[in-house]
mmCIF file of C-alpha atoms and ligand atoms in Angstrom:
data_model
loop_
_atom_site.group_PDB
_atom_site.id
_atom_site.type_symbol
_atom_site.label_atom_id
_atom_site.label_comp_id
_atom_site.label_asym_id
_atom_site.label_seq_id
_atom_site.Cartn_x
_atom_site.Cartn_y
_atom_site.Cartn_z
ATOM 1 C CA MET A 4 1.807 -19.967 26.986
ATOM 2 C CA SER A 5 3.858 -16.817 26.899
ATOM 3 C CA TRP A 6 1.951 -13.567 27.493
ATOM 4 C CA GLU A 7 3.709 -12.176 24.459
ATOM 5 C CA GLU A 8 1.597 -14.322 22.169
ATOM 6 C CA ASN A 9 -1.412 -12.213 23.137
ATOM 7 C CA VAL A 10 0.156 -8.848 22.405
ATOM 8 C CA ARG A 11 -1.266 -6.848 19.505
ATOM 9 C CA LYS A 12 1.965 -6.409 17.617
ATOM 10 C CA VAL A 13 2.290 -3.426 15.355
ATOM 11 C CA VAL A 14 5.053 -1.667 13.477
ATOM 12 C CA PRO A 15 4.402 1.983 14.314
ATOM 13 C CA TYR A 16 4.371 4.934 11.969
ATOM 14 C CA VAL A 17 7.571 6.972 12.028
ATOM 15 C CA ALA A 18 6.912 10.699 12.024
ATOM 16 C CA GLY A 19 9.441 13.265 10.833
ATOM 17 C CA GLU A 20 11.968 14.485 13.379
ATOM 18 C CA GLN A 21 11.051 17.313 15.769
ATOM 19 C CA PRO A 22 14.506 18.552 16.823
ATOM 20 C CA LYS A 23 14.709 20.637 19.999
ATOM 21 C CA ARG A 24 17.098 23.097 18.387
ATOM 22 C CA LYS A 25 15.447 26.338 17.320
ATOM 23 C CA ASP A 26 18.270 27.520 15.084
ATOM 24 C CA ILE A 27 17.505 25.093 12.259
ATOM 25 C CA ILE A 28 15.442 25.555 9.117
ATOM 26 C CA LYS A 29 12.708 22.989 9.548
ATOM 27 C CA LEU A 30 11.353 21.824 6.215
ATOM 28 C CA ASN A 31 10.669 18.195 7.146
ATOM 29 C CA THR A 32 7.086 17.881 8.448
ATOM 30 C CA ASN A 33 5.022 20.259 6.310
ATOM 31 C CA GLU A 34 4.241 22.729 9.054
ATOM 32 C CA CYS A 35 3.351 26.310 8.168
ATOM 33 C CA PRO A 36 6.211 28.797 8.670
ATOM 34 C CA TYR A 37 3.788 31.551 9.749
ATOM 35 C CA PRO A 38 2.135 31.838 13.169
ATOM 36 C CA PRO A 39 -1.565 31.084 13.688
ATOM 37 C CA ALA A 40 -4.098 33.898 13.112
ATOM 38 C CA PRO A 41 -3.731 36.944 15.418
ATOM 39 C CA GLY A 42 -7.087 36.122 17.064
ATOM 40 C CA VAL A 43 -5.674 32.784 18.193
ATOM 41 C CA ARG A 44 -2.845 34.535 19.954
ATOM 42 C CA ARG A 45 -5.129 37.130 21.531
ATOM 43 C CA LEU A 46 -7.456 34.488 22.893
ATOM 44 C CA ALA A 47 -4.591 32.299 24.124
ATOM 45 C CA GLU A 48 -3.243 35.272 26.086
ATOM 46 C CA GLN A 49 -6.611 35.930 27.714
ATOM 47 C CA MET A 50 -7.590 32.337 28.357
ATOM 48 C CA ASN A 51 -9.087 31.646 31.762
ATOM 49 C CA THR A 52 -7.053 28.738 33.060
ATOM 50 C CA ASP A 53 -9.561 28.158 35.907
ATOM 51 C CA ASP A 54 -11.811 26.550 33.280
ATOM 52 C CA LEU A 55 -9.239 23.809 32.824
ATOM 53 C CA ARG A 56 -10.492 22.050 35.961
ATOM 54 C CA LEU A 57 -13.589 21.045 33.984
ATOM 55 C CA TYR A 58 -13.849 18.387 31.301
ATOM 56 C CA PRO A 59 -14.072 19.924 27.836
ATOM 57 C CA ASP A 60 -17.257 19.817 25.739
ATOM 58 C CA GLN A 61 -17.257 16.267 24.448
ATOM 59 C CA ASN A 62 -19.247 17.320 21.381
ATOM 60 C CA THR A 63 -16.775 20.094 20.485
ATOM 61 C CA THR A 64 -19.890 22.142 19.741
ATOM 62 C CA GLY A 65 -18.308 25.545 19.129
ATOM 63 C CA LEU A 66 -15.680 24.278 16.712
ATOM 64 C CA THR A 67 -18.089 21.943 14.940
ATOM 65 C CA GLU A 68 -20.523 24.810 14.416
ATOM 66 C CA ALA A 69 -17.803 27.173 13.223
ATOM 67 C CA LEU A 70 -16.637 24.612 10.653
ATOM 68 C CA ALA A 71 -20.197 23.837 9.576
ATOM 69 C CA ALA A 72 -20.885 27.534 8.965
ATOM 70 C CA TYR A 73 -17.593 27.994 7.100
ATOM 71 C CA TYR A 74 -18.193 25.046 4.781
ATOM 72 C CA HIS A 75 -21.970 25.636 4.468
ATOM 73 C CA VAL A 76 -23.097 22.292 5.851
ATOM 74 C CA SER A 77 -25.166 21.277 8.850
ATOM 75 C CA PRO A 78 -23.172 20.671 12.079
ATOM 76 C CA SER A 79 -24.533 17.114 12.057
ATOM 77 C CA ARG A 80 -22.308 16.469 9.036
ATOM 78 C CA VAL A 81 -19.063 17.496 10.747
ATOM 79 C CA PHE A 82 -16.827 15.320 12.936
ATOM 80 C CA VAL A 83 -13.900 16.873 14.777
ATOM 81 C CA GLY A 84 -10.845 14.948 15.980
ATOM 82 C CA VAL A 85 -7.396 15.377 17.473
ATOM 83 C CA GLY A 86 -5.628 16.042 14.203
ATOM 84 C CA SER A 87 -6.698 14.374 10.997
ATOM 85 C CA ASP A 88 -4.646 11.365 12.105
ATOM 86 C CA ASP A 89 -7.231 10.808 14.835
ATOM 87 C CA VAL A 90 -10.105 11.379 12.394
ATOM 88 C CA ILE A 91 -8.730 8.952 9.798
ATOM 89 C CA CYS A 92 -7.858 6.359 12.429
ATOM 90 C CA MET A 93 -11.487 6.529 13.671
ATOM 91 C CA CYS A 94 -12.686 6.187 10.068
ATOM 92 C CA PHE A 95 -10.621 3.017 9.593
ATOM 93 C CA LEU A 96 -12.094 1.556 12.771
ATOM 94 C CA THR A 97 -15.655 2.593 11.882
ATOM 95 C CA PHE A 98 -15.944 2.076 8.148
ATOM 96 C CA PHE A 99 -13.433 -0.529 7.019
ATOM 97 C CA ASN A 100 -14.886 -3.699 8.454
ATOM 98 C CA GLY A 101 -15.500 -5.711 5.314
ATOM 99 C CA ALA A 102 -13.650 -8.866 4.366
ATOM 100 C CA ARG A 103 -12.422 -7.380 1.095
ATOM 101 C CA PRO A 104 -9.187 -5.358 1.073
ATOM 102 C CA ILE A 105 -9.299 -1.596 1.147
ATOM 103 C CA LEU A 106 -7.317 0.204 -1.559
ATOM 104 C CA PHE A 107 -4.828 3.064 -1.470
ATOM 105 C CA PRO A 108 -1.871 4.113 -3.654
ATOM 106 C CA ASP A 109 1.504 2.424 -3.132
ATOM 107 C CA VAL A 110 3.236 5.771 -2.653
ATOM 108 C CA THR A 111 1.077 7.725 -0.226
ATOM 109 C CA TYR A 112 0.692 8.786 3.383
ATOM 110 C CA SER A 113 2.573 6.057 5.201
ATOM 111 C CA PHE A 114 0.130 5.935 8.117
ATOM 112 C CA TYR A 115 -2.593 4.163 6.084
ATOM 113 C CA ASP A 116 -0.911 0.751 6.103
ATOM 114 C CA VAL A 117 -0.073 1.194 9.802
ATOM 115 C CA TRP A 118 -3.750 1.760 10.745
ATOM 116 C CA ALA A 119 -4.817 -1.098 8.503
ATOM 117 C CA ASP A 120 -2.325 -3.390 10.257
ATOM 118 C CA LEU A 121 -3.321 -2.083 13.684
ATOM 119 C CA TYR A 122 -6.989 -2.950 13.098
ATOM 120 C CA ARG A 123 -6.237 -6.074 11.034
ATOM 121 C CA ILE A 124 -7.915 -4.550 7.978
ATOM 122 C CA PRO A 125 -6.856 -6.256 4.749
ATOM 123 C CA TYR A 126 -5.485 -3.841 2.144
ATOM 124 C CA GLU A 127 -3.960 -3.715 -1.310
ATOM 125 C CA THR A 128 -1.951 -0.902 -2.797
ATOM 126 C CA VAL A 129 -2.442 0.467 -6.299
ATOM 127 C CA PRO A 130 0.910 1.554 -7.785
ATOM 128 C CA LEU A 131 1.093 5.156 -8.917
ATOM 129 C CA LYS A 132 1.959 5.587 -12.594
ATOM 130 C CA SER A 133 5.539 6.469 -13.480
ATOM 131 C CA ASP A 134 4.618 10.187 -13.582
ATOM 132 C CA TRP A 135 3.308 9.776 -9.979
ATOM 133 C CA SER A 136 -0.316 10.256 -11.000
ATOM 134 C CA LEU A 137 -3.059 7.964 -9.651
ATOM 135 C CA ASP A 138 -3.701 4.885 -11.723
ATOM 136 C CA VAL A 139 -7.461 5.359 -11.693
ATOM 137 C CA GLU A 140 -8.180 2.112 -13.558
ATOM 138 C CA GLY A 141 -6.185 0.277 -10.910
ATOM 139 C CA PHE A 142 -8.872 1.182 -8.387
ATOM 140 C CA ASP A 143 -11.543 -0.494 -10.501
ATOM 141 C CA ARG A 144 -11.723 -3.794 -8.644
ATOM 142 C CA PRO A 145 -13.783 -5.243 -5.807
ATOM 143 C CA CYS A 146 -12.645 -3.777 -2.505
ATOM 144 C CA GLY A 147 -13.738 -2.872 0.996
ATOM 145 C CA GLY A 148 -13.228 0.888 0.582
ATOM 146 C CA VAL A 149 -10.801 3.440 -0.808
ATOM 147 C CA ILE A 150 -8.639 6.139 0.758
ATOM 148 C CA PHE A 151 -6.214 8.515 -0.906
ATOM 149 C CA PRO A 152 -4.873 11.995 -0.224
ATOM 150 C CA ASN A 153 -5.559 14.768 -2.703
ATOM 151 C CA PRO A 154 -3.076 16.328 -3.275
ATOM 152 C CA ASN A 155 -1.207 13.083 -2.690
ATOM 153 C CA ALA A 156 1.600 12.938 -0.155
ATOM 154 C CA PRO A 157 4.532 12.859 -0.487
ATOM 155 C CA THR A 158 4.282 13.567 -4.235
ATOM 156 C CA GLY A 159 2.207 16.765 -3.961
ATOM 157 C CA LEU A 160 0.308 15.837 -7.124
ATOM 158 C CA TYR A 161 -3.284 17.004 -7.269
ATOM 159 C CA GLU A 162 -5.902 14.997 -9.127
ATOM 160 C CA PRO A 163 -8.826 16.895 -10.660
ATOM 161 C CA LEU A 164 -12.274 16.287 -9.207
ATOM 162 C CA SER A 165 -13.199 14.291 -12.314
ATOM 163 C CA VAL A 166 -10.725 11.640 -11.083
ATOM 164 C CA VAL A 167 -12.231 11.653 -7.584
ATOM 165 C CA GLU A 168 -15.657 11.287 -9.156
ATOM 166 C CA ARG A 169 -14.553 8.362 -11.339
ATOM 167 C CA ILE A 170 -13.386 6.507 -8.237
ATOM 168 C CA LEU A 171 -16.659 7.312 -6.449
ATOM 169 C CA LYS A 172 -18.608 5.942 -9.406
ATOM 170 C CA MET A 173 -16.549 2.738 -9.410
ATOM 171 C CA HIS A 174 -17.457 2.087 -5.781
ATOM 172 C CA PRO A 175 -21.007 3.213 -5.030
ATOM 173 C CA GLU A 176 -21.294 0.593 -2.274
ATOM 174 C CA GLU A 177 -18.012 1.376 -0.512
ATOM 175 C CA PHE A 178 -16.682 4.257 1.539
ATOM 176 C CA VAL A 179 -14.343 6.557 -0.322
ATOM 177 C CA ILE A 180 -12.252 8.793 1.915
ATOM 178 C CA VAL A 181 -10.425 11.749 0.389
ATOM 179 C CA ASP A 182 -7.689 13.002 2.703
ATOM 180 C CA GLU A 183 -7.405 16.713 1.919
ATOM 181 C CA ALA A 184 -4.619 17.583 4.346
ATOM 182 C CA TYR A 185 -3.035 19.808 1.648
ATOM 183 C CA ILE A 186 -6.093 20.992 -0.282
ATOM 184 C CA ASP A 187 -5.826 24.643 0.752
ATOM 185 C CA PHE A 188 -2.654 25.200 -1.270
ATOM 186 C CA GLY A 189 -4.306 25.415 -4.665
ATOM 187 C CA GLY A 190 -6.459 22.329 -5.194
ATOM 188 C CA GLU A 191 -10.224 22.219 -5.453
ATOM 189 C CA SER A 192 -11.902 20.412 -2.556
ATOM 190 C CA ALA A 193 -14.156 17.407 -3.141
ATOM 191 C CA LEU A 194 -16.655 18.863 -0.635
ATOM 192 C CA PRO A 195 -19.219 19.826 -3.341
ATOM 193 C CA LEU A 196 -19.307 16.153 -4.412
ATOM 194 C CA LEU A 197 -20.882 15.326 -1.046
ATOM 195 C CA GLU A 198 -24.203 16.489 -2.479
ATOM 196 C CA LYS A 199 -24.062 13.710 -5.073
ATOM 197 C CA TYR A 200 -22.284 10.867 -3.252
ATOM 198 C CA ASP A 201 -23.291 9.710 0.192
ATOM 199 C CA ASN A 202 -20.368 7.256 0.358
ATOM 200 C CA LEU A 203 -17.821 10.107 0.296
ATOM 201 C CA LEU A 204 -15.998 11.443 3.329
ATOM 202 C CA VAL A 205 -13.666 14.446 3.088
ATOM 203 C CA VAL A 206 -10.970 14.876 5.767
ATOM 204 C CA GLN A 207 -9.059 18.102 6.422
ATOM 205 C CA THR A 208 -6.682 19.465 9.046
ATOM 206 C CA PHE A 209 -5.633 22.669 10.807
ATOM 207 C CA SER A 210 -2.023 21.456 10.923
ATOM 208 C CA LYS A 211 -0.791 22.895 7.644
ATOM 209 C CA SER A 212 -2.862 25.688 6.114
ATOM 210 C CA ARG A 213 -4.079 27.000 9.481
ATOM 211 C CA SER A 214 -0.660 26.901 11.192
ATOM 212 C CA MET A 215 -1.887 24.866 14.137
ATOM 213 C CA ALA A 216 -0.097 21.513 14.069
ATOM 214 C CA GLY A 217 0.656 21.987 17.762
ATOM 215 C CA LEU A 218 -3.016 22.102 18.746
ATOM 216 C CA ARG A 219 -3.966 18.891 16.931
ATOM 217 C CA ILE A 220 -7.212 19.712 15.128
ATOM 218 C CA GLY A 221 -8.645 17.724 12.249
ATOM 219 C CA PHE A 222 -12.149 17.186 10.948
ATOM 220 C CA CYS A 223 -14.180 15.419 8.346
ATOM 221 C CA ILE A 224 -17.417 16.159 6.556
ATOM 222 C CA GLY A 225 -19.742 13.462 5.265
ATOM 223 C CA SER A 226 -23.367 12.400 5.371
ATOM 224 C CA GLU A 227 -25.243 12.752 8.629
ATOM 225 C CA LYS A 228 -25.452 8.983 8.905
ATOM 226 C CA MET A 229 -21.702 8.496 8.502
ATOM 227 C CA ILE A 230 -20.979 11.132 11.127
ATOM 228 C CA ARG A 231 -23.399 9.416 13.531
ATOM 229 C CA TYR A 232 -21.572 6.118 13.084
ATOM 230 C CA LEU A 233 -18.229 7.840 13.597
ATOM 231 C CA ASN A 234 -19.470 9.458 16.796
ATOM 232 C CA ASP A 235 -20.756 6.123 18.093
ATOM 233 C CA VAL A 236 -17.250 4.698 17.731
ATOM 234 C CA LYS A 237 -15.556 7.791 19.100
ATOM 235 C CA PHE A 238 -17.764 7.784 22.209
ATOM 236 C CA SER A 239 -17.010 4.092 22.678
ATOM 237 C CA PHE A 240 -13.310 4.872 22.585
ATOM 238 C CA ASN A 241 -12.695 8.124 24.454
ATOM 239 C CA SER A 242 -15.310 10.848 25.009
ATOM 240 C CA TYR A 243 -13.038 13.754 25.834
ATOM 241 C CA THR A 244 -10.569 13.642 23.015
ATOM 242 C CA MET A 245 -10.161 17.312 22.208
ATOM 243 C CA ASN A 246 -8.911 19.590 24.950
ATOM 244 C CA LEU A 247 -10.531 22.903 25.795
ATOM 245 C CA PRO A 248 -7.806 25.250 24.470
ATOM 246 C CA SER A 249 -7.830 23.493 21.096
ATOM 247 C CA GLN A 250 -11.604 23.794 20.853
ATOM 248 C CA LEU A 251 -11.562 27.519 21.643
ATOM 249 C CA LEU A 252 -8.501 28.473 19.626
ATOM 250 C CA GLY A 253 -9.677 26.441 16.652
ATOM 251 C CA VAL A 254 -12.759 28.647 16.388
ATOM 252 C CA GLU A 255 -10.575 31.745 16.248
ATOM 253 C CA ALA A 256 -8.593 30.277 13.362
ATOM 254 C CA VAL A 257 -11.771 29.584 11.362
ATOM 255 C CA ARG A 258 -13.044 33.121 12.011
ATOM 256 C CA ASP A 259 -10.091 34.849 10.413
ATOM 257 C CA ASP A 260 -10.570 33.943 6.792
ATOM 258 C CA ALA A 261 -8.529 36.900 5.525
ATOM 259 C CA TYR A 262 -5.448 35.705 7.418
ATOM 260 C CA PHE A 263 -6.004 32.139 6.224
ATOM 261 C CA LYS A 264 -6.144 33.269 2.587
ATOM 262 C CA GLU A 265 -3.155 35.545 3.031
ATOM 263 C CA THR A 266 -0.877 32.844 4.510
ATOM 264 C CA THR A 267 -1.905 30.114 2.079
ATOM 265 C CA GLY A 268 -1.424 32.618 -0.760
ATOM 266 C CA ARG A 269 2.067 33.426 0.461
ATOM 267 C CA ILE A 270 2.989 29.762 0.652
ATOM 268 C CA ILE A 271 1.684 29.145 -2.867
ATOM 269 C CA ALA A 272 3.763 32.076 -4.174
ATOM 270 C CA THR A 273 6.883 30.805 -2.371
ATOM 271 C CA ARG A 274 6.252 27.292 -3.687
ATOM 272 C CA GLU A 275 6.168 28.538 -7.269
ATOM 273 C CA ARG A 276 9.400 30.515 -6.760
ATOM 274 C CA THR A 277 11.009 27.479 -5.156
ATOM 275 C CA LYS A 278 10.009 25.252 -8.072
ATOM 276 C CA GLN A 279 11.768 27.616 -10.451
ATOM 277 C CA ALA A 280 14.878 27.793 -8.297
ATOM 278 C CA LEU A 281 15.038 24.000 -7.914
ATOM 279 C CA SER A 282 14.591 23.494 -11.663
ATOM 280 C CA GLY A 283 17.487 25.883 -12.187
ATOM 281 C CA ILE A 284 19.798 23.586 -10.199
ATOM 282 C CA SER A 285 18.772 20.359 -11.935
ATOM 283 C CA PHE A 286 16.017 19.068 -9.696
ATOM 284 C CA THR A 287 12.866 17.538 -11.137
ATOM 285 C CA PHE A 288 9.565 17.049 -9.309
ATOM 286 C CA PRO A 289 5.896 16.411 -9.907
ATOM 287 C CA ASP A 290 3.930 19.670 -10.132
ATOM 288 C CA SER A 291 3.006 20.118 -6.475
ATOM 289 C CA LYS A 292 -0.216 21.762 -5.326
ATOM 290 C CA ALA A 293 0.726 21.170 -1.684
ATOM 291 C CA ASN A 294 3.011 23.004 0.757
ATOM 292 C CA PHE A 295 5.964 20.825 -0.210
ATOM 293 C CA VAL A 296 7.885 19.727 -3.272
ATOM 294 C CA PHE A 297 8.984 16.141 -3.921
ATOM 295 C CA ALA A 298 12.315 16.637 -5.618
ATOM 296 C CA THR A 299 14.975 14.462 -7.226
ATOM 297 C CA HIS A 300 18.365 15.727 -8.376
ATOM 298 C CA ARG A 301 19.717 14.816 -11.814
ATOM 299 C CA SER A 302 22.925 13.304 -10.430
ATOM 300 C CA VAL A 303 23.355 13.614 -6.662
ATOM 301 C CA PRO A 304 21.560 10.892 -4.633
ATOM 302 C CA ALA A 305 18.794 12.170 -2.340
ATOM 303 C CA GLU A 306 20.277 10.607 0.768
ATOM 304 C CA GLU A 307 23.546 12.505 0.295
ATOM 305 C CA ILE A 308 21.691 15.773 -0.132
ATOM 306 C CA PHE A 309 19.555 14.990 2.909
ATOM 307 C CA ARG A 310 22.684 14.490 5.071
ATOM 308 C CA TYR A 311 24.484 17.473 3.616
ATOM 309 C CA LEU A 312 21.554 19.761 4.407
ATOM 310 C CA LYS A 313 21.052 18.329 7.874
ATOM 311 C CA GLU A 314 24.687 18.929 8.795
ATOM 312 C CA ARG A 315 24.081 22.546 7.839
ATOM 313 C CA GLY A 316 20.914 22.852 9.931
ATOM 314 C CA ILE A 317 18.363 22.410 7.142
ATOM 315 C CA TYR A 318 15.980 19.510 7.764
ATOM 316 C CA VAL A 319 14.045 17.974 4.878
ATOM 317 C CA ARG A 320 12.421 14.521 4.668
ATOM 318 C CA HIS A 321 13.888 11.431 3.074
ATOM 319 C CA TRP A 322 12.638 7.829 3.130
ATOM 320 C CA ASN A 323 14.637 4.691 2.440
ATOM 321 C CA ARG A 324 11.705 3.070 0.669
ATOM 322 C CA PRO A 325 11.326 1.451 -2.711
ATOM 323 C CA ARG A 326 10.456 3.896 -5.505
ATOM 324 C CA ILE A 327 11.057 7.028 -3.436
ATOM 325 C CA GLU A 328 14.567 6.570 -2.061
ATOM 326 C CA ASN A 329 15.948 9.106 -4.506
ATOM 327 C CA CYS A 330 13.399 11.815 -3.619
ATOM 328 C CA LEU A 331 13.390 14.527 -0.979
ATOM 329 C CA ARG A 332 10.211 16.025 0.366
ATOM 330 C CA ILE A 333 10.911 19.670 0.997
ATOM 331 C CA THR A 334 8.343 21.698 2.926
ATOM 332 C CA ILE A 335 7.729 25.223 1.686
ATOM 333 C CA GLY A 336 8.881 27.685 4.345
ATOM 334 C CA THR A 337 9.267 31.460 4.080
ATOM 335 C CA ASP A 338 10.948 33.054 1.042
ATOM 336 C CA GLU A 339 13.991 33.656 3.196
ATOM 337 C CA GLN A 340 14.206 30.034 4.327
ATOM 338 C CA MET A 341 13.864 28.788 0.774
ATOM 339 C CA ASP A 342 16.608 31.186 -0.369
ATOM 340 C CA ARG A 343 18.857 29.722 2.341
ATOM 341 C CA LEU A 344 17.996 26.224 1.148
ATOM 342 C CA ILE A 345 18.784 27.016 -2.469
ATOM 343 C CA GLY A 346 21.973 28.875 -1.518
ATOM 344 C CA THR A 347 23.163 25.912 0.579
ATOM 345 C CA LEU A 348 22.310 23.444 -2.186
ATOM 346 C CA LYS A 349 24.323 25.484 -4.691
ATOM 347 C CA GLU A 350 27.385 25.081 -2.484
ATOM 348 C CA MET A 351 27.104 21.302 -2.472
ATOM 349 C CA PRO A 352 29.595 19.639 -4.836
ATOM 350 C CA GLY A 353 27.851 18.110 -7.858
ATOM 351 C CA ILE A 354 24.632 20.106 -7.611
ATOM 352 C CA LEU A 355 25.403 22.796 -10.198
HETATM 353 N N1 PMP B 62 -2.898 13.124 5.980
HETATM 354 C C1 PMP B 62 -1.765 13.397 5.320
HETATM 355 C C2 PMP B 62 -1.696 13.108 3.871
HETATM 356 C C3 PMP B 62 -0.673 13.954 5.992
HETATM 357 O O1 PMP B 62 0.471 14.203 5.349
HETATM 358 C C4 PMP B 62 -0.786 14.240 7.365
HETATM 359 C C5 PMP B 62 0.366 14.876 8.114
HETATM 360 N N2 PMP B 62 1.317 14.014 8.578
HETATM 361 C C6 PMP B 62 -1.986 13.914 8.013
HETATM 362 C C7 PMP B 62 -3.025 13.380 7.284
HETATM 363 C C8 PMP B 62 -2.169 14.107 9.480
HETATM 364 O O2 PMP B 62 -2.071 15.410 9.894
HETATM 365 P P1 PMP B 62 -2.656 15.903 11.285
HETATM 366 O O3 PMP B 62 -2.895 14.700 12.157
HETATM 367 O O4 PMP B 62 -1.634 16.800 11.813
HETATM 368 O O5 PMP B 62 -3.949 16.588 10.950
#
């Protein structure tokens, strides 16, 4: 027997490029163009590196408590992980162990099918409608759980809480995970629904709205029981997942609510300006409530635009996948960066 037969074979997720060059305009992985809160910087500059000889707090107590206070829940309802990727991956391992397939949209965060394959979790996808909205009725079938982002990625479309609630009502016996990676850019969080539905888990991240993708901080809020089960799995996997600097600096980010509101507000304003500018040069897109726009040009294929921009140092995201091959996901940067993008697009033959 060849040893290769016993390998867990997986097709890994492909993240957006992280080029080393600093002179590009990076609009391809939905990072925030603004730095983290000033308190984060201050603390980072004063950090006592002698403390790094110790293991970090495995319960991430400080950060968990800061998040619990911010979202008005008990700390026993908060689970912190190394980015929301880590949190969601732990959720798949912990909660999706039924024989029935889990459900998620066909066009969505492309890590979900990778985790399902990794853990051998059966899944089915529910096609989005032609306007990119969720086909709510499509979720009304026996399943082993549901996960979807709200706003969805890469479409940016936000579904009202009534839609989230309809899905929760369809599946009172299953876990429903709402991935709110982009919720801080204008959507309404499903967190209040936690009071009514104990099968709901809401996941969020510091990577976008809190400008801290580099520190890898994500979290979820659910019932105390769910969080206990998640912790049991986490502590059976790796106790010391989150490093000390991330734990300390994360607290500083939560503390500065004024900065958080200011930066998310700026991004929302830039997004709305960008939508207008893109419409003016014949792009169409679903009405994004995220920090990106999912745009298609009337006549020029997305892949050509993608290459044209890249050659000129502007990175956006493009996938060669069914249904979305003619779309570009463009992260919202600063006003200046978006002006450069629009200016460069206008110079491309066929755009105007
Ligand atoms: N969910 C969605 C919908 C995302 O787009 C991303 C970012 N790639 C994540 C989760 C994970 O983000 P992070 O691990 O940086 O928190």
